[in-house]
């Protein structure tokens, strides 16, 4: 059976698109069962529609904490994913969801974790901090999601050099290119391992 992936996103969805492309080109044997978007009118939704992938917009602000977790769990129960991928998802995943899918939720983060992770380190803030600290290297990390923000076990990383004239935007763009390789590659490894063991 083809493994199923659910994707959560909050933004343009270029990492989501990288997964769609990896499947379409035969580099990843998987099926995307659905996208959960944290808000309306984001690029990720357009990409889901174009690829005929079902999506649900679930806005945290519309729920109590308990209601939010329950709603996400109801959808995941319907979709039955083997793996949940946070691809630029800016909302904290409720503890109950993490406990229900232990070790089965992964995230991509645009730094070499454990550096520049946790509260406040999202978007261009990450890259600005790296530049402010005169770091010569940055990169991206795929890790398992645990209750501690950006602190779960690291699965894979890719490094990029920080250039002298880098701006947060130029560094982000160079790292994003690596993210688009790293994420599908790591998903492939996880699914190959899981499915060959079962
Ligand atoms: C990526 O840099 C990812 O690492 C971070 O959010 C960004 C999402 O970009 N978590 P996109 O929506 O996949 O284009």
GROMACS .gro file of C-alpha atoms and ligand atoms in nm:
model
  212
    1UNK     CA    1   0.000   0.000   0.000
    2UNK     CA    2   0.125   0.348  -0.080
    3UNK     CA    3   0.210   0.540   0.241
    4UNK     CA    4  -0.005   0.844   0.310
    5UNK     CA    5   0.121   1.187   0.414
    6UNK     CA    6  -0.079   1.475   0.563
    7UNK     CA    7   0.080   1.819   0.530
    8UNK     CA    8   0.024   2.122   0.757
    9UNK     CA    9   0.118   2.467   0.619
   10UNK     CA   10   0.076   2.837   0.691
   11UNK     CA   11   0.248   3.003   0.397
   12UNK     CA   12   0.346   2.989   0.034
   13UNK     CA   13   0.377   2.611   0.045
   14UNK     CA   14   0.698   2.576  -0.154
   15UNK     CA   15   0.805   2.283   0.066
   16UNK     CA   16   0.460   2.130   0.018
   17UNK     CA   17   0.512   2.171  -0.358
   18UNK     CA   18   0.852   2.001  -0.330
   19UNK     CA   19   0.676   1.695  -0.184
   20UNK     CA   20   0.411   1.704  -0.458
   21UNK     CA   21   0.689   1.725  -0.722
   22UNK     CA   22   0.893   1.444  -0.567
   23UNK     CA   23   0.588   1.216  -0.582
   24UNK     CA   24   0.501   1.323  -0.938
   25UNK     CA   25   0.854   1.258  -1.061
   26UNK     CA   26   0.865   0.911  -0.904
   27UNK     CA   27   1.131   1.007  -0.646
   28UNK     CA   28   0.897   0.954  -0.355
   29UNK     CA   29   0.656   0.666  -0.326
   30UNK     CA   30   0.376   0.825  -0.127
   31UNK     CA   31   0.037   0.984  -0.155
   32UNK     CA   32  -0.065   1.317   0.001
   33UNK     CA   33  -0.400   1.255   0.169
   34UNK     CA   34  -0.462   1.620   0.253
   35UNK     CA   35  -0.342   1.965   0.351
   36UNK     CA   36  -0.434   2.143   0.672
   37UNK     CA   37  -0.395   2.517   0.627
   38UNK     CA   38  -0.380   2.743   0.932
   39UNK     CA   39  -0.550   3.030   0.746
   40UNK     CA   40  -0.731   3.123   0.425
   41UNK     CA   41  -0.570   3.264   0.112
   42UNK     CA   42  -0.226   3.112   0.141
   43UNK     CA   43  -0.018   2.981  -0.147
   44UNK     CA   44  -0.025   2.628  -0.007
   45UNK     CA   45  -0.402   2.610  -0.068
   46UNK     CA   46  -0.359   2.710  -0.434
   47UNK     CA   47  -0.097   2.438  -0.471
   48UNK     CA   48  -0.329   2.179  -0.314
   49UNK     CA   49  -0.615   2.280  -0.543
   50UNK     CA   50  -0.392   2.264  -0.850
   51UNK     CA   51  -0.274   1.915  -0.754
   52UNK     CA   52  -0.631   1.800  -0.663
   53UNK     CA   53  -0.532   1.741  -0.300
   54UNK     CA   54  -0.811   1.789  -0.043
   55UNK     CA   55  -0.756   2.071   0.205
   56UNK     CA   56  -0.913   2.201   0.524
   57UNK     CA   57  -0.864   2.549   0.668
   58UNK     CA   58  -0.845   2.517   1.046
   59UNK     CA   59  -0.792   2.848   1.224
   60UNK     CA   60  -0.676   2.810   1.583
   61UNK     CA   61  -0.853   3.133   1.677
   62UNK     CA   62  -1.191   2.976   1.595
   63UNK     CA   63  -1.157   2.713   1.869
   64UNK     CA   64  -1.088   2.654   2.235
   65UNK     CA   65  -0.755   2.473   2.288
   66UNK     CA   66  -0.938   2.146   2.335
   67UNK     CA   67  -1.164   2.209   2.037
   68UNK     CA   68  -0.865   2.285   1.815
   69UNK     CA   69  -0.694   1.956   1.903
   70UNK     CA   70  -1.020   1.766   1.858
   71UNK     CA   71  -1.082   1.918   1.517
   72UNK     CA   72  -0.731   1.833   1.393
   73UNK     CA   73  -0.765   1.479   1.528
   74UNK     CA   74  -1.103   1.429   1.359
   75UNK     CA   75  -0.955   1.524   1.023
   76UNK     CA   76  -0.645   1.308   1.071
   77UNK     CA   77  -0.866   1.017   1.174
   78UNK     CA   78  -1.051   1.057   0.845
   79UNK     CA   79  -0.731   1.084   0.638
   80UNK     CA   80  -0.536   0.809   0.824
   81UNK     CA   81  -0.185   0.941   0.744
   82UNK     CA   82   0.126   0.733   0.804
   83UNK     CA   83   0.324   1.055   0.846
   84UNK     CA   84   0.234   1.417   0.922
   85UNK     CA   85   0.465   1.682   0.776
   86UNK     CA   86   0.475   2.039   0.906
   87UNK     CA   87   0.592   2.237   0.604
   88UNK     CA   88   0.605   2.598   0.719
   89UNK     CA   89   0.328   2.554   0.979
   90UNK     CA   90   0.341   2.845   1.220
   91UNK     CA   91   0.094   2.720   1.481
   92UNK     CA   92   0.196   2.506   1.777
   93UNK     CA   93   0.063   2.154   1.732
   94UNK     CA   94  -0.148   2.060   2.037
   95UNK     CA   95   0.004   1.811   2.278
   96UNK     CA   96  -0.283   1.569   2.230
   97UNK     CA   97  -0.216   1.551   1.856
   98UNK     CA   98   0.156   1.489   1.917
   99UNK     CA   99   0.072   1.216   2.170
  100UNK     CA  100  -0.173   1.054   1.929
  101UNK     CA  101   0.090   1.037   1.653
  102UNK     CA  102   0.411   0.973   1.850
  103UNK     CA  103   0.720   1.002   1.632
  104UNK     CA  104   0.502   1.041   1.325
  105UNK     CA  105   0.503   1.421   1.297
  106UNK     CA  106   0.805   1.590   1.142
  107UNK     CA  107   0.892   1.955   1.087
  108UNK     CA  108   1.132   2.147   0.866
  109UNK     CA  109   1.310   2.445   1.021
  110UNK     CA  110   1.540   2.691   0.840
  111UNK     CA  111   1.841   2.674   1.073
  112UNK     CA  112   2.091   2.422   1.201
  113UNK     CA  113   1.901   2.321   1.512
  114UNK     CA  114   1.948   2.330   1.806
  115UNK     CA  115   2.072   2.678   1.710
  116UNK     CA  116   1.812   2.943   1.626
  117UNK     CA  117   1.508   2.735   1.717
  118UNK     CA  118   1.222   2.784   1.960
  119UNK     CA  119   1.004   3.082   2.041
  120UNK     CA  120   1.047   3.381   1.809
  121UNK     CA  121   1.269   3.198   1.563
  122UNK     CA  122   1.052   3.184   1.254
  123UNK     CA  123   1.066   3.339   0.909
  124UNK     CA  124   1.327   3.607   0.850
  125UNK     CA  125   1.396   3.641   1.227
  126UNK     CA  126   1.598   3.321   1.208
  127UNK     CA  127   1.823   3.446   0.930
  128UNK     CA  128   1.858   3.795   1.078
  129UNK     CA  129   1.982   3.641   1.404
  130UNK     CA  130   2.232   3.421   1.219
  131UNK     CA  131   2.368   3.727   1.033
  132UNK     CA  132   2.376   3.940   1.350
  133UNK     CA  133   2.586   3.672   1.519
  134UNK     CA  134   2.833   3.670   1.228
  135UNK     CA  135   2.783   3.299   1.177
  136UNK     CA  136   2.961   3.157   0.873
  137UNK     CA  137   2.724   2.862   0.839
  138UNK     CA  138   2.353   2.806   0.852
  139UNK     CA  139   2.117   2.557   0.694
  140UNK     CA  140   1.802   2.360   0.753
  141UNK     CA  141   1.688   2.077   0.976
  142UNK     CA  142   1.418   1.813   0.962
  143UNK     CA  143   1.324   1.684   1.305
  144UNK     CA  144   1.058   1.488   1.487
  145UNK     CA  145   0.799   1.708   1.655
  146UNK     CA  146   0.774   1.678   2.032
  147UNK     CA  147   0.598   1.896   2.290
  148UNK     CA  148   0.909   2.118   2.310
  149UNK     CA  149   0.908   2.361   2.018
  150UNK     CA  150   1.187   2.282   1.765
  151UNK     CA  151   1.358   2.045   2.010
  152UNK     CA  152   1.265   1.697   1.887
  153UNK     CA  153   1.522   1.445   1.762
  154UNK     CA  154   1.705   1.565   1.452
  155UNK     CA  155   1.662   1.344   1.146
  156UNK     CA  156   1.863   1.531   0.882
  157UNK     CA  157   2.038   1.861   0.813
  158UNK     CA  158   2.189   2.047   0.519
  159UNK     CA  159   2.440   2.327   0.556
  160UNK     CA  160   2.490   2.645   0.354
  161UNK     CA  161   2.760   2.909   0.387
  162UNK     CA  162   2.659   3.252   0.508
  163UNK     CA  163   2.808   3.504   0.261
  164UNK     CA  164   2.953   3.838   0.361
  165UNK     CA  165   2.688   4.041   0.181
  166UNK     CA  166   2.393   3.815   0.275
  167UNK     CA  167   2.066   3.974   0.376
  168UNK     CA  168   1.804   3.772   0.567
  169UNK     CA  169   1.617   3.741   0.237
  170UNK     CA  170   1.913   3.615   0.032
  171UNK     CA  171   2.011   3.367   0.302
  172UNK     CA  172   1.650   3.246   0.334
  173UNK     CA  173   1.630   3.192  -0.042
  174UNK     CA  174   1.952   2.987  -0.051
  175UNK     CA  175   1.842   2.775   0.242
  176UNK     CA  176   1.497   2.721   0.089
  177UNK     CA  177   1.658   2.557  -0.214
  178UNK     CA  178   1.819   2.306   0.023
  179UNK     CA  179   1.493   2.256   0.213
  180UNK     CA  180   1.323   2.150  -0.108
  181UNK     CA  181   1.578   1.870  -0.145
  182UNK     CA  182   1.607   1.774   0.221
  183UNK     CA  183   1.238   1.740   0.303
  184UNK     CA  184   1.132   1.488   0.033
  185UNK     CA  185   1.460   1.300   0.077
  186UNK     CA  186   1.402   1.264   0.453
  187UNK     CA  187   1.039   1.164   0.404
  188UNK     CA  188   1.154   0.896   0.161
  189UNK     CA  189   1.403   0.761   0.417
  190UNK     CA  190   1.145   0.754   0.697
  191UNK     CA  191   0.881   0.581   0.485
  192UNK     CA  192   1.129   0.329   0.346
  193UNK     CA  193   1.243   0.240   0.698
  194UNK     CA  194   0.895   0.221   0.846
  195UNK     CA  195   0.746   0.021   0.566
  196UNK     CA  196   1.030  -0.223   0.532
  197UNK     CA  197   1.009  -0.295   0.908
  198UNK     CA  198   0.636  -0.356   0.909
  199LIG     C1  199   1.047   2.736   0.537
  199LIG     O1  200   1.164   2.813   0.546
  199LIG     C2  201   1.040   2.638   0.651
  199LIG     O2  202   1.166   2.591   0.691
  199LIG     C3  203   0.980   2.718   0.760
  199LIG     O3  204   0.884   2.801   0.696
  199LIG     C4  205   0.922   2.822   0.559
  199LIG     C5  206   0.806   2.778   0.477
  199LIG     O4  207   0.819   2.805   0.344
  199LIG     N1  208   0.928   2.635   0.865
  199LIG     P1  209   0.716   2.746   0.240
  199LIG     O5  210   0.575   2.785   0.286
  199LIG     O6  211   0.734   2.597   0.235
  199LIG     O7  212   0.750   2.812   0.112
   0.00000   0.00000   0.00000
